Each structure stands twice: as C-alpha cells, then as structure tokens.
Amino acid sequence: MGTGVDTALTVGSTNYASSAMEGSPVKTVTAPLADFGIGDAVNTAVSGKVCLIQRGTVDFATKVSNCQNSGGVGAIVYNNVAGSFGGTLGTTVTTIPSLTASDTDGAAMKAQLGQSATVAVKASNYAYFDGTSMATPHVSAAAALVWSYFPTCTGAQIRTSLDNSALDLGTAGRDTKYGYGLVQAKAAYDRIKALGCGK
C-alpha cells in the first residue's frame, strides 16, 4: 500500500494529463512556468520556476538534474513526437518532482509560459502498469473464468473463443500492438453458449 504514484499537472487554470518520471520524489510544487529548452545546460534564469523541457538528445536524468542545478523547483518533460510517454531518472537522485506530458500538451503549455504551474507527484495505493506483464494475468483470469463454465472445451478452444470475442482495438483485426484486442469474458461465455467450443 502507498507504493504507487498519482500525478497532477496544472498550468494557469488548465489541467494536463501527466505521468511521473520514474524515480521522481513524491512532492508538490507551484511556481511560474519557464522554458528550459531541451535541458542540456544549467541556466539560472529558471531559478524558482518550473522547467518546461522538450524531450530529445539529452537523457531525462540530465534534463531534470540541470533544471534542479539551475534552481528550478519542478520539471515537466514533454514529448518531441506524437503521444505520451514514460521516462525514468535511472539511478540519478533528484529533489524536485518531475513529470512527463504529450507533445500536444507541451505545445499548449509553451503558450502559457510565466503562468503559475503546479507539478505534483503524490503517493497512491494504485500504480499504472502496461505491457504483457499486466495483460497475461488478466487474460489468464478471463480464460479460467470462461473455462470454468465449459470444462469440456480444450484450452485451444477457449483461446480461440477469447480471440474471436475480443473487442478489437487499433488496426482492424489482429495487430502487433493490441493482439486480438481487449479480452471480453462475458462475450466469450455468450459465444461458446451459442456456437459451441472453439468458434
């Protein structure tokens, strides 16, 4: 309990989606927003401010450390390509909270330089995880649940039914990012009840 993190990012009166930089301290700061370029050098012009930093060429730990060493009180690293991202400080220890944001939100924040920015990394009982490490237990549980209703089906038939009843995401059909889509236990149950095993 308490090992996850929640984030909050506000500039002026606008709330932005954000993720905590892995390794960021749990802390909340409010200060004027300042442009810190790509964060490749110390610049005391950001002293007492929240650094807005574009992703690219310099690792995240260096960007945040340069902000901190410049007197910055918080860091926001925004993407240099479309979409959101996660970042890590690795083994570098910093004392200022650091967040990531999308390219679109970064551009919007850049138009708000000088306005009050709040950067918050807060302890939470929940954490965000993704990838196969999280998909596997969820799909396994759905398969076990459906199979418990149809114990005469084979494992391969249950898998086929789960594949065919998944909610398609991304590119139509099976793709490398989403596979067959989002597992739907009730839809798989209904499919097997109506069509039989492995349909």
CSV table of C-alpha atoms in Angstrom, one decimal:
chain,number,residue,atom,x,y,z
A,1,MET,CA,0.0,0.0,0.0
A,2,GLY,CA,1.2,3.5,-0.7
A,3,THR,CA,3.8,2.4,-3.2
A,4,GLY,CA,2.1,3.7,-6.4
A,5,VAL,CA,2.0,7.3,-7.6
A,6,ASP,CA,-0.6,9.7,-8.8
A,7,THR,CA,0.2,12.9,-10.6
A,8,ALA,CA,-1.4,16.3,-11.2
A,9,LEU,CA,-0.3,19.0,-13.6
A,10,THR,CA,-1.9,22.4,-13.9
A,11,VAL,CA,-0.8,25.5,-15.7
A,12,GLY,CA,-2.9,28.5,-15.2
A,13,SER,CA,-6.4,27.1,-15.0
A,14,THR,CA,-5.8,24.2,-17.4
A,15,ASN,CA,-5.3,20.6,-16.1
A,16,TYR,CA,-3.0,18.4,-18.2
A,17,ALA,CA,-2.5,14.6,-18.4
A,18,SER,CA,0.8,13.6,-17.0
A,19,SER,CA,2.9,10.7,-15.8
A,20,ALA,CA,5.5,10.7,-13.0
A,21,MET,CA,9.1,10.3,-14.1
A,22,GLU,CA,10.2,7.0,-12.6
A,23,GLY,CA,12.5,8.0,-9.7
A,24,SER,CA,10.8,11.3,-9.1
A,25,PRO,CA,10.4,12.3,-5.4
A,26,VAL,CA,6.9,12.5,-4.0
A,27,LYS,CA,6.4,16.2,-3.8
A,28,THR,CA,4.1,19.1,-4.9
A,29,VAL,CA,5.4,22.5,-6.1
A,30,THR,CA,3.7,25.6,-7.5
A,31,ALA,CA,5.8,28.2,-9.4
A,32,PRO,CA,5.8,30.2,-12.6
A,33,LEU,CA,6.4,28.0,-15.8
A,34,ALA,CA,9.7,28.7,-17.7
A,35,ASP,CA,11.0,27.4,-20.9
A,36,PHE,CA,14.1,25.3,-20.3
A,37,GLY,CA,14.7,24.2,-24.0
A,38,ILE,CA,16.0,20.6,-24.2
A,39,GLY,CA,17.5,20.8,-20.7
A,40,ASP,CA,21.1,20.3,-21.9
A,41,ALA,CA,22.7,23.1,-19.8
A,42,VAL,CA,22.4,24.8,-16.5
A,43,ASN,CA,20.5,28.2,-16.8
A,44,THR,CA,19.8,30.2,-13.7
A,45,ALA,CA,17.0,32.1,-15.5
A,46,VAL,CA,14.7,29.3,-14.3
A,47,SER,CA,15.6,29.6,-10.6
A,48,GLY,CA,12.5,29.3,-8.5
A,49,LYS,CA,10.4,28.2,-11.5
A,50,VAL,CA,9.0,25.0,-13.0
A,51,CYS,CA,11.1,24.0,-16.0
A,52,LEU,CA,9.3,23.1,-19.3
A,53,ILE,CA,11.7,20.8,-21.1
A,54,GLN,CA,11.4,19.3,-24.6
A,55,ARG,CA,12.3,15.6,-25.0
A,56,GLY,CA,15.3,14.8,-27.2
A,57,THR,CA,19.1,14.2,-27.4
A,58,VAL,CA,19.8,14.5,-23.7
A,59,ASP,CA,18.7,11.8,-21.2
A,60,PHE,CA,15.9,12.5,-18.7
A,61,ALA,CA,18.2,12.4,-15.7
A,62,THR,CA,20.4,15.1,-17.2
A,63,LYS,CA,17.5,17.3,-18.1
A,64,VAL,CA,15.9,17.1,-14.6
A,65,SER,CA,19.3,17.5,-12.9
A,66,ASN,CA,20.2,20.5,-15.0
A,67,CYS,CA,16.8,22.1,-14.0
A,68,GLN,CA,17.5,21.4,-10.4
A,69,ASN,CA,21.0,22.7,-10.6
A,70,SER,CA,19.7,25.9,-12.2
A,71,GLY,CA,17.4,26.4,-9.1
A,72,GLY,CA,14.3,25.0,-10.8
A,73,VAL,CA,11.7,23.6,-8.4
A,74,GLY,CA,9.9,21.2,-10.7
A,75,ALA,CA,10.3,19.7,-14.2
A,76,ILE,CA,7.9,18.8,-17.0
A,77,VAL,CA,9.4,16.9,-19.9
A,78,TYR,CA,7.1,16.9,-23.0
A,79,ASN,CA,7.4,14.6,-25.9
A,80,ASN,CA,9.1,15.6,-29.2
A,81,VAL,CA,6.9,13.1,-31.2
A,82,ALA,CA,3.2,12.4,-31.1
A,83,GLY,CA,1.7,11.0,-27.9
A,84,SER,CA,2.5,10.5,-24.3
A,85,PHE,CA,5.5,8.6,-22.9
A,86,GLY,CA,7.0,7.4,-19.7
A,87,GLY,CA,10.5,8.3,-18.5
A,88,THR,CA,13.0,7.3,-15.9
A,89,LEU,CA,15.7,9.0,-13.9
A,90,GLY,CA,17.6,5.8,-13.5
A,91,THR,CA,19.9,5.9,-10.6
A,92,THR,CA,20.1,9.7,-10.5
A,93,VAL,CA,18.5,11.1,-7.3
A,94,THR,CA,16.8,14.5,-7.6
A,95,THR,CA,14.9,16.5,-5.1
A,96,ILE,CA,12.4,18.2,-7.5
A,97,PRO,CA,9.2,16.5,-8.8
A,98,SER,CA,9.3,15.6,-12.4
A,99,LEU,CA,6.5,14.7,-14.8
A,100,THR,CA,6.1,13.8,-18.5
A,101,ALA,CA,3.5,15.1,-20.9
A,102,SER,CA,2.5,14.7,-24.5
A,103,ASP,CA,3.8,16.8,-27.4
A,104,THR,CA,0.4,18.4,-27.8
A,105,ASP,CA,0.1,19.4,-24.2
A,106,GLY,CA,3.8,20.6,-24.2
A,107,ALA,CA,3.0,22.9,-27.1
A,108,ALA,CA,-0.1,24.2,-25.2
A,109,MET,CA,2.0,24.8,-22.0
A,110,LYS,CA,4.7,26.6,-24.0
A,111,ALA,CA,2.0,29.2,-24.9
A,112,GLN,CA,1.4,29.6,-21.1
A,113,LEU,CA,5.0,30.5,-20.0
A,114,GLY,CA,5.1,32.7,-16.9
A,115,GLN,CA,1.7,31.4,-15.6
A,116,SER,CA,1.5,29.5,-12.3
A,117,ALA,CA,2.2,25.8,-12.8
A,118,THR,CA,1.6,23.1,-10.2
A,119,VAL,CA,3.6,19.8,-10.5
A,120,ALA,CA,2.5,17.1,-8.1
A,121,VAL,CA,3.7,13.6,-7.6
A,122,LYS,CA,1.6,12.0,-4.8
A,123,ALA,CA,1.7,8.6,-3.1
A,124,SER,CA,-1.1,6.3,-4.1
A,125,ASN,CA,-2.3,2.8,-3.4
A,126,TYR,CA,-2.6,2.3,-7.1
A,127,ALA,CA,0.1,2.2,-9.8
A,128,TYR,CA,-0.1,2.2,-13.6
A,129,PHE,CA,1.4,-0.8,-15.4
A,130,ASP,CA,1.2,-1.9,-19.0
A,131,GLY,CA,2.6,-4.5,-21.4
A,132,THR,CA,2.5,-8.3,-21.4
A,133,SER,CA,3.3,-8.4,-17.7
A,134,MET,CA,-0.1,-6.9,-17.0
A,135,ALA,CA,-2.1,-8.4,-19.9
A,136,THR,CA,-1.1,-12.0,-19.1
A,137,PRO,CA,-2.7,-12.3,-15.6
A,138,HIS,CA,-5.9,-10.5,-16.8
A,139,VAL,CA,-6.3,-12.7,-19.9
A,140,SER,CA,-5.4,-15.8,-17.9
A,141,ALA,CA,-8.1,-15.0,-15.3
A,142,ALA,CA,-10.7,-14.4,-18.0
A,143,ALA,CA,-9.8,-17.7,-19.6
A,144,ALA,CA,-10.0,-19.6,-16.3
A,145,LEU,CA,-13.4,-18.0,-15.6
A,146,VAL,CA,-14.9,-18.9,-19.0
A,147,TRP,CA,-13.3,-22.4,-18.9
A,148,SER,CA,-15.0,-23.0,-15.5
A,149,TYR,CA,-18.4,-22.8,-17.2
A,150,PHE,CA,-17.3,-25.0,-20.1
A,151,PRO,CA,-14.9,-27.6,-18.7
A,152,THR,CA,-15.3,-29.9,-21.7
A,153,CYS,CA,-13.7,-27.4,-24.0
A,154,THR,CA,-10.0,-27.7,-24.6
A,155,GLY,CA,-7.5,-24.9,-23.8
A,156,ALA,CA,-7.0,-24.2,-27.5
A,157,GLN,CA,-10.8,-23.9,-28.0
A,158,ILE,CA,-11.1,-21.5,-25.1
A,159,ARG,CA,-8.3,-19.4,-26.6
A,160,THR,CA,-10.0,-19.3,-30.0
A,161,SER,CA,-13.3,-18.2,-28.4
A,162,LEU,CA,-11.4,-15.5,-26.4
A,163,ASP,CA,-9.7,-14.3,-29.6
A,164,ASN,CA,-12.9,-14.3,-31.6
A,165,SER,CA,-14.9,-12.4,-28.9
A,166,ALA,CA,-12.2,-9.8,-28.0
A,167,LEU,CA,-13.1,-6.1,-28.5
A,168,ASP,CA,-11.0,-5.1,-31.5
A,169,LEU,CA,-8.6,-2.2,-30.8
A,170,GLY,CA,-6.3,-0.3,-33.0
A,171,THR,CA,-5.9,-1.6,-36.6
A,172,ALA,CA,-8.7,-3.8,-37.7
A,173,GLY,CA,-8.0,-7.5,-36.9
A,174,ARG,CA,-5.0,-8.9,-35.0
A,175,ASP,CA,-2.1,-6.4,-34.8
A,176,THR,CA,1.2,-6.2,-33.1
A,177,LYS,CA,0.1,-3.5,-30.5
A,178,TYR,CA,-3.2,-4.9,-29.3
A,179,GLY,CA,-3.2,-8.6,-30.5
A,180,TYR,CA,-6.8,-9.6,-30.9
A,181,GLY,CA,-8.0,-6.7,-28.7
A,182,LEU,CA,-9.5,-6.3,-25.2
A,183,VAL,CA,-10.5,-9.6,-23.6
A,184,GLN,CA,-14.2,-9.9,-23.0
A,185,ALA,CA,-15.1,-12.8,-20.6
A,186,LYS,CA,-18.9,-12.3,-20.9
A,187,ALA,CA,-18.7,-12.1,-24.7
A,188,ALA,CA,-16.6,-15.3,-24.8
A,189,TYR,CA,-19.1,-17.0,-22.5
A,190,ASP,CA,-22.0,-16.0,-24.7
A,191,ARG,CA,-20.2,-17.0,-27.9
A,192,ILE,CA,-19.4,-20.5,-26.5
A,193,LYS,CA,-23.0,-20.9,-25.2
A,194,ALA,CA,-24.4,-20.0,-28.6
A,195,LEU,CA,-21.8,-21.6,-31.0
A,196,GLY,CA,-20.0,-24.2,-29.0
A,197,CYS,CA,-16.3,-24.6,-28.1
A,198,GLY,CA,-13.6,-23.0,-30.3
A,199,LYS,CA,-15.9,-20.9,-32.5
